[in-house]
Coordinates of C-alpha atoms in Angstrom, one line a residue:
M909 CA 33.4 117.0 188.7
N910 CA 36.8 115.6 189.8
K911 CA 40.0 117.4 189.0
A912 CA 42.2 114.3 189.0
K913 CA 41.9 111.4 186.7
Y914 CA 43.9 108.3 186.1
T915 CA 46.7 108.7 183.6
Q916 CA 49.9 106.7 182.9
E917 CA 51.5 109.8 181.4
V918 CA 53.5 110.7 184.4
P919 CA 57.2 111.7 185.0
E920 CA 59.5 108.7 185.3
D921 CA 60.3 109.4 189.0
R922 CA 56.7 108.4 189.9
R923 CA 57.4 105.0 188.4
E924 CA 60.5 104.6 190.4
I925 CA 58.5 104.9 193.6
L926 CA 56.5 101.9 192.5
T927 CA 59.6 99.7 192.6
V928 CA 60.3 100.7 196.2
L929 CA 56.7 100.1 197.2
E930 CA 56.6 96.7 195.6
N931 CA 59.4 95.5 197.9
H932 CA 58.4 97.3 201.0
K933 CA 57.2 95.5 204.1
K934 CA 53.4 95.4 204.2
P935 CA 51.3 97.1 205.1
V936 CA 53.0 100.3 204.0
K937 CA 51.6 103.7 204.8
I938 CA 52.2 106.5 202.2
M939 CA 51.4 110.1 202.9
I940 CA 51.4 112.5 199.9
L941 CA 52.2 116.1 200.6
G942 CA 52.0 119.2 198.4
G943 CA 50.5 122.6 198.0
V944 CA 47.3 123.5 196.2
D945 CA 47.0 122.1 192.7
S946 CA 50.3 120.2 193.0
G947 CA 49.0 116.9 191.6
K948 CA 48.6 115.0 194.9
T949 CA 45.3 113.3 194.0
T950 CA 46.6 112.6 190.4
L951 CA 49.6 110.9 191.9
A952 CA 47.6 109.0 194.4
T953 CA 45.3 107.8 191.6
F954 CA 48.2 106.7 189.5
L955 CA 49.9 104.8 192.3
A956 CA 46.7 103.1 193.5
N957 CA 45.9 101.9 190.0
E958 CA 49.4 100.6 189.3
L959 CA 49.5 98.8 192.6
L960 CA 46.0 97.3 192.0
S961 CA 47.3 96.0 188.7
L962 CA 50.1 94.3 190.5
G963 CA 47.7 92.5 192.8
F964 CA 48.1 94.6 196.0
R965 CA 45.1 95.4 198.3
V966 CA 45.0 99.2 198.3
A967 CA 43.3 101.6 200.7
I968 CA 42.9 105.3 200.0
I969 CA 42.3 107.9 202.6
D970 CA 40.9 111.1 201.1
S971 CA 41.5 113.8 203.7
D972 CA 41.4 116.8 201.3
I973 CA 38.1 118.0 202.9
G974 CA 37.6 120.9 200.6
Q975 CA 38.3 119.2 197.2
K976 CA 37.0 115.7 198.1
G977 CA 37.0 113.0 195.5
I978 CA 35.3 110.4 197.7
L979 CA 32.0 112.0 198.6
P980 CA 30.9 113.9 200.7
P981 CA 33.0 117.1 201.4
A982 CA 33.6 118.1 205.0
T983 CA 34.6 114.5 205.9
I984 CA 37.8 112.4 205.7
S985 CA 37.0 109.2 203.8
L986 CA 38.4 105.7 203.6
G987 CA 37.8 103.6 200.5
F988 CA 39.1 100.2 199.2
P989 CA 39.0 100.2 195.3
D990 CA 38.3 96.7 194.1
G991 CA 39.5 97.4 190.6
L992 CA 41.0 100.0 188.3
F993 CA 39.3 103.4 188.7
E994 CA 39.4 106.7 186.8
S995 CA 39.1 109.1 189.7
F996 CA 38.4 109.1 193.5
G997 CA 34.8 109.8 192.6
D998 CA 34.4 106.2 191.5
I999 CA 35.4 104.8 194.9
K1000 CA 32.6 103.9 197.3
A1001 CA 33.5 105.0 200.9
Y1002 CA 34.0 102.3 203.5
K1003 CA 34.0 104.7 206.4
H1004 CA 34.0 108.5 207.0
Y1005 CA 35.2 110.7 209.8
F1006 CA 33.3 114.0 210.2
V1007 CA 35.2 117.3 210.2
G1008 CA 32.3 119.6 209.5
S1009 CA 34.2 122.2 207.4
I1010 CA 35.9 122.5 204.0
T1011 CA 39.1 124.0 205.5
P1012 CA 41.3 122.5 208.1
N1013 CA 41.8 125.8 209.8
Q1014 CA 40.4 125.6 213.4
F1015 CA 39.9 121.8 212.9
F1016 CA 43.3 120.4 213.5
G1017 CA 42.1 117.9 216.1
E1018 CA 39.5 116.5 213.8
M1019 CA 41.9 116.3 210.9
I1020 CA 44.5 114.4 212.9
A1021 CA 42.0 112.1 214.7
G1022 CA 40.2 111.3 211.4
V1023 CA 43.3 110.3 209.5
K1024 CA 44.6 108.3 212.5
L1025 CA 41.4 106.3 213.0
L1026 CA 40.8 105.6 209.4
T1027 CA 44.5 104.5 208.9
E1028 CA 44.0 102.0 211.8
E1029 CA 40.9 100.7 209.9
A1030 CA 42.8 100.5 206.7
E1031 CA 45.7 98.5 208.2
K1032 CA 43.3 95.7 209.0
K1033 CA 42.6 94.8 205.3
S1034 CA 45.2 96.3 203.0
D1035 CA 48.8 96.0 201.8
V1036 CA 49.2 99.7 200.8
I1037 CA 47.6 102.7 202.4
I1038 CA 47.7 106.0 200.4
I1039 CA 46.8 109.1 202.3
D1040 CA 45.9 112.2 200.3
T1041 CA 46.2 115.5 202.2
T1042 CA 45.1 119.1 201.9
G1043 CA 47.2 121.8 200.3
L1044 CA 47.7 123.7 203.5
I1045 CA 51.5 123.6 203.8
S1046 CA 52.5 127.0 205.2
G1047 CA 51.9 128.9 208.4
S1048 CA 49.8 126.7 210.7
G1049 CA 49.7 124.1 208.0
V1050 CA 53.3 123.2 208.8
E1051 CA 52.3 122.3 212.3
L1052 CA 49.2 120.4 211.2
K1053 CA 51.3 118.3 208.8
R1054 CA 54.0 117.7 211.5
M1055 CA 51.4 116.5 214.1
K1056 CA 49.7 114.4 211.5
I1057 CA 53.0 112.7 210.5
E1058 CA 53.9 112.2 214.2
T1059 CA 50.5 110.6 214.9
V1060 CA 50.0 108.4 211.8
K1061 CA 53.7 107.5 211.4
P1062 CA 53.7 106.9 207.7
D1063 CA 56.5 104.7 206.3
V1064 CA 56.9 106.8 203.2
L1065 CA 56.4 110.6 202.6
I1066 CA 56.0 111.8 199.0
A1067 CA 56.6 115.5 198.7
L1068 CA 55.4 117.3 195.5
Q1069 CA 57.3 120.6 195.4
R1070 CA 57.6 123.5 193.0
K1071 CA 60.7 124.8 194.8
D1072 CA 61.5 123.9 198.4
E1073 CA 58.2 124.9 200.0
L1074 CA 57.8 121.6 201.9
E1075 CA 61.2 121.6 203.5
P1076 CA 59.9 123.0 206.9
I1077 CA 57.6 120.0 207.0
L1078 CA 60.1 117.4 205.8
K1079 CA 63.3 118.4 207.8
P1080 CA 62.2 117.0 211.2
F1081 CA 61.7 113.6 209.6
E1082 CA 64.9 113.3 207.7
G1083 CA 66.5 109.9 208.5
K1084 CA 63.4 108.7 210.3
I1085 CA 61.0 108.3 207.4
Q1086 CA 61.7 107.4 203.7
I1087 CA 61.1 110.7 201.8
F1088 CA 60.7 111.1 198.1
R1089 CA 61.0 114.7 196.8
L1090 CA 59.3 115.1 193.4
K1091 CA 58.9 118.1 191.2
V1092 CA 55.3 119.2 190.5
S1093 CA 54.4 118.0 187.0
E1094 CA 54.3 120.5 184.2
R1095 CA 50.8 119.1 183.5
A1096 CA 49.5 120.2 186.9
R1097 CA 46.7 122.7 186.3
K1098 CA 45.9 125.5 188.7
F1099 CA 42.2 126.1 189.6
S1100 CA 40.8 129.4 190.6
R1101 CA 38.8 129.9 193.8
E1102 CA 35.7 130.2 191.8
E1103 CA 36.4 126.9 189.9
R1104 CA 37.0 125.2 193.2
R1105 CA 33.7 126.5 194.6
E1106 CA 31.9 125.3 191.5
I1107 CA 33.4 121.9 191.7
R1108 CA 32.3 121.6 195.4
K1109 CA 28.8 122.8 194.4
K1110 CA 28.5 119.9 192.0
K1111 CA 29.7 117.5 194.6
W1112 CA 27.3 118.8 197.3
K1113 CA 24.4 118.6 194.8
E1114 CA 25.4 115.1 193.8
Y1115 CA 25.5 113.9 197.4
F1116 CA 22.2 115.4 198.5
K1117 CA 20.3 114.7 195.2
D1118 CA 18.1 111.8 196.6
S1119 CA 17.6 113.3 200.1
R1120 CA 14.5 113.1 202.2
S1121 CA 13.4 114.9 205.3
Y1122 CA 13.4 113.4 208.7
T1123 CA 12.0 114.8 212.0
V1124 CA 14.1 113.6 214.8
N1125 CA 13.8 113.9 218.6
L1126 CA 17.1 115.4 219.7
N1127 CA 16.7 113.9 223.2
Q1128 CA 17.4 110.5 221.7
F1129 CA 20.9 111.4 220.4
L1130 CA 24.1 112.5 221.8
I1131 CA 24.6 116.1 220.5
S1132 CA 28.2 117.2 219.9
G1133 CA 30.2 119.8 218.1
T1134 CA 28.2 122.6 219.8
Q1135 CA 27.5 124.3 223.1
L1136 CA 23.8 124.5 222.2
F1137 CA 22.7 122.2 224.9
Q1138 CA 25.6 122.5 227.4
G1139 CA 25.1 123.9 230.9
E1140 CA 21.6 124.8 232.1
E1141 CA 18.6 126.3 230.4
I1142 CA 18.1 130.0 231.3
N1143 CA 15.0 130.7 233.4
E1144 CA 12.2 133.1 232.4
N1145 CA 13.5 136.0 234.4
E1146 CA 16.9 135.8 232.7
K1147 CA 15.3 135.4 229.3
S1148 CA 13.1 138.4 229.9
L1149 CA 15.9 140.6 231.1
L1150 CA 18.2 139.8 228.1
E1151 CA 15.3 140.4 225.7
T1152 CA 14.6 143.8 227.2
L1153 CA 18.2 144.8 227.3
F1154 CA 19.1 143.9 223.8
K1155 CA 15.8 144.1 221.9
W1156 CA 16.0 140.4 221.0
L1157 CA 13.6 137.5 220.8
I1158 CA 15.5 134.7 222.6
I1159 CA 14.6 131.4 221.1
H1160 CA 16.9 129.3 223.2
G1161 CA 19.3 130.1 226.0
R1162 CA 21.8 128.3 228.2
K1163 CA 24.0 129.3 231.1
I1164 CA 27.4 127.6 230.8
G1165 CA 29.4 128.3 234.0
E1166 CA 29.2 132.1 234.4
K1167 CA 28.6 132.8 230.7
Y1168 CA 25.3 133.0 228.8
F1169 CA 24.8 131.6 225.3
V1170 CA 21.6 132.4 223.4
I1171 CA 20.0 131.8 220.1
K1172 CA 18.2 135.0 219.1
A1173 CA 16.4 137.0 216.5
D1174 CA 16.5 140.8 216.4
I1175 CA 13.3 142.6 216.9
A1176 CA 14.8 146.1 216.6
N1177 CA 17.8 147.6 214.8
V1178 CA 19.5 149.2 217.7
P1179 CA 23.2 149.6 218.8
R1180 CA 24.3 147.0 221.3
Q1181 CA 27.3 146.9 223.6
I1182 CA 27.9 143.3 224.6
D1183 CA 30.6 141.8 226.8
K1184 CA 31.5 138.6 225.0
N1185 CA 33.1 137.2 228.2
V1186 CA 29.6 137.3 229.7
L1187 CA 27.3 136.8 226.8
Q1188 CA 27.6 134.9 223.5
Y1189 CA 24.8 135.0 220.9
F1190 CA 24.0 133.3 217.6
D1191 CA 21.4 134.2 215.0
F1192 CA 18.6 131.7 214.7
E1193 CA 18.4 132.0 210.9
K1194 CA 22.0 130.8 210.6
L1195 CA 21.2 127.4 212.0
S1196 CA 19.2 126.7 208.9
N1197 CA 21.2 124.8 206.2
L1198 CA 24.0 123.9 208.7
I1199 CA 25.8 120.7 207.9
L1200 CA 25.5 117.9 210.4
G1201 CA 27.4 114.7 210.8
L1202 CA 25.3 111.6 211.6
I1203 CA 27.6 109.5 213.7
D1204 CA 27.5 105.8 214.6
K1205 CA 28.4 104.1 217.9
E1206 CA 32.1 103.8 216.9
G1207 CA 32.4 107.5 216.2
F1208 CA 32.5 107.2 212.4
C1209 CA 30.2 109.3 210.2
L1210 CA 27.4 107.4 208.5
G1211 CA 26.6 110.4 206.3
L1212 CA 25.7 114.1 206.3
G1213 CA 22.5 115.9 206.9
I1214 CA 21.4 119.5 206.4
L1215 CA 19.7 121.1 209.4
K1216 CA 16.5 122.7 208.2
F1217 CA 14.8 123.7 211.5
I1218 CA 15.0 123.2 215.3
N1219 CA 12.0 123.4 217.6
F1220 CA 13.8 124.0 220.8
K1221 CA 10.7 123.8 222.9
E1222 CA 9.9 120.2 221.7
M1223 CA 13.6 119.3 221.1
K1224 CA 12.9 118.2 217.6
A1225 CA 14.8 118.9 214.4
E1226 CA 14.1 118.6 210.7
I1227 CA 17.1 117.1 208.9
L1228 CA 17.5 116.5 205.2
T1229 CA 19.8 113.6 204.3
P1230 CA 20.3 110.9 201.6
L1231 CA 20.5 108.2 204.3
D1232 CA 17.7 105.7 204.3
E1233 CA 15.7 104.7 207.4
E1234 CA 17.8 101.6 208.1
I1235 CA 21.0 103.6 208.3
I1236 CA 19.3 106.4 210.3
K1237 CA 18.5 103.7 212.9
K1238 CA 22.3 103.3 213.4
V1239 CA 22.8 107.0 214.2
C1240 CA 23.8 107.5 217.9
E1241 CA 25.2 111.0 217.7
I1242 CA 24.4 114.3 215.8
R1243 CA 27.5 116.4 215.4
F1244 CA 27.3 120.1 214.3
G1245 CA 29.5 121.3 211.5
R1246 CA 30.6 124.8 210.6
I1247 CA 29.5 125.2 207.0
R1248 CA 26.1 126.1 205.7
V1249 CA 25.0 124.5 202.4
R1250 CA 21.8 124.1 200.5
E1251 CA 20.8 120.8 198.9
D1252 CA 21.3 122.4 195.5
G1253 CA 25.0 122.6 196.4
E1254 CA 25.1 126.4 197.0
E1255 CA 27.4 127.2 199.9
L1256 CA 26.1 129.8 202.2
G1257 CA 29.2 130.5 204.3
L1258 CA 31.5 129.2 206.9
L1259 CA 31.0 129.7 210.6
D1260 CA 33.8 130.4 213.2
R1261 CA 34.6 127.3 215.3
N1262 CA 33.6 129.1 218.4
A1263 CA 30.3 130.5 217.0
L1264 CA 28.3 127.5 218.2

């Protein structure tokens, strides 16, 4: 279920890094960069185990939200391995930060905030902090990595390159941060999109396998990550007019400033011309199986839930989650994600950031 496993069969330049880390002022923050399937997690696993063997207190931040080793996906996770481990999947999370997607696109703020906050937590109780990152390294990924490095201020950057693809990220930090440029190992295996999806399916299924259903009163929680409850509820006249104009059944509607936002179901298959500057709509059925972050008073994610149903009239929601009742009592905020997933692990699709 995890692509990367602990091995000591690594190129010699990986071992040379260990010598530097042993003598570095503590705590030392290490950020590992590389494209898709470049061996970032394998390297992080190797370094962590070797450092643990030397008696260091090690923290791992798993921010590869799509190919997470420390469950669940769609979060950034912090773990403190207390002994040698085979893969990230063996590490119990200490804290999570909710992103709500399996891709960093459209979620740069969450990616940066999550890594920053978890790094601050890690610094309190570790000698070495290893930050594993996503494989988004071109286009907007260059800017994401730049902002993440500027915010987190790692002491060491380890760049796994096939050629020179990371240079646009590295050049601004030459002379400011210690950089190790390493060649991608010949052992690094490439995974197809289908293989990646199948790996995620198994991880989703593993995470939700012991879930139970809770009916919660949404009025008792801060609701974030969505405009579902922003502004004012539309009145009956507005609701009736919109239903007549567009042949919809409006299940819930808000007026946010001068713009309407409605949750609807079609009652007729007719052409519709809609000014999106005035009216935004969302299909009621797509709320089902949406991933939710269950957030504590500090803003960290206690775990994930799957939204099964919302009764907007009574402001109640049915949520499936593996969290037990004692942890549920600690939830202060429900944050909406942008990926739909069934409890059997099947992904039903990503939503646009602005859809909700």
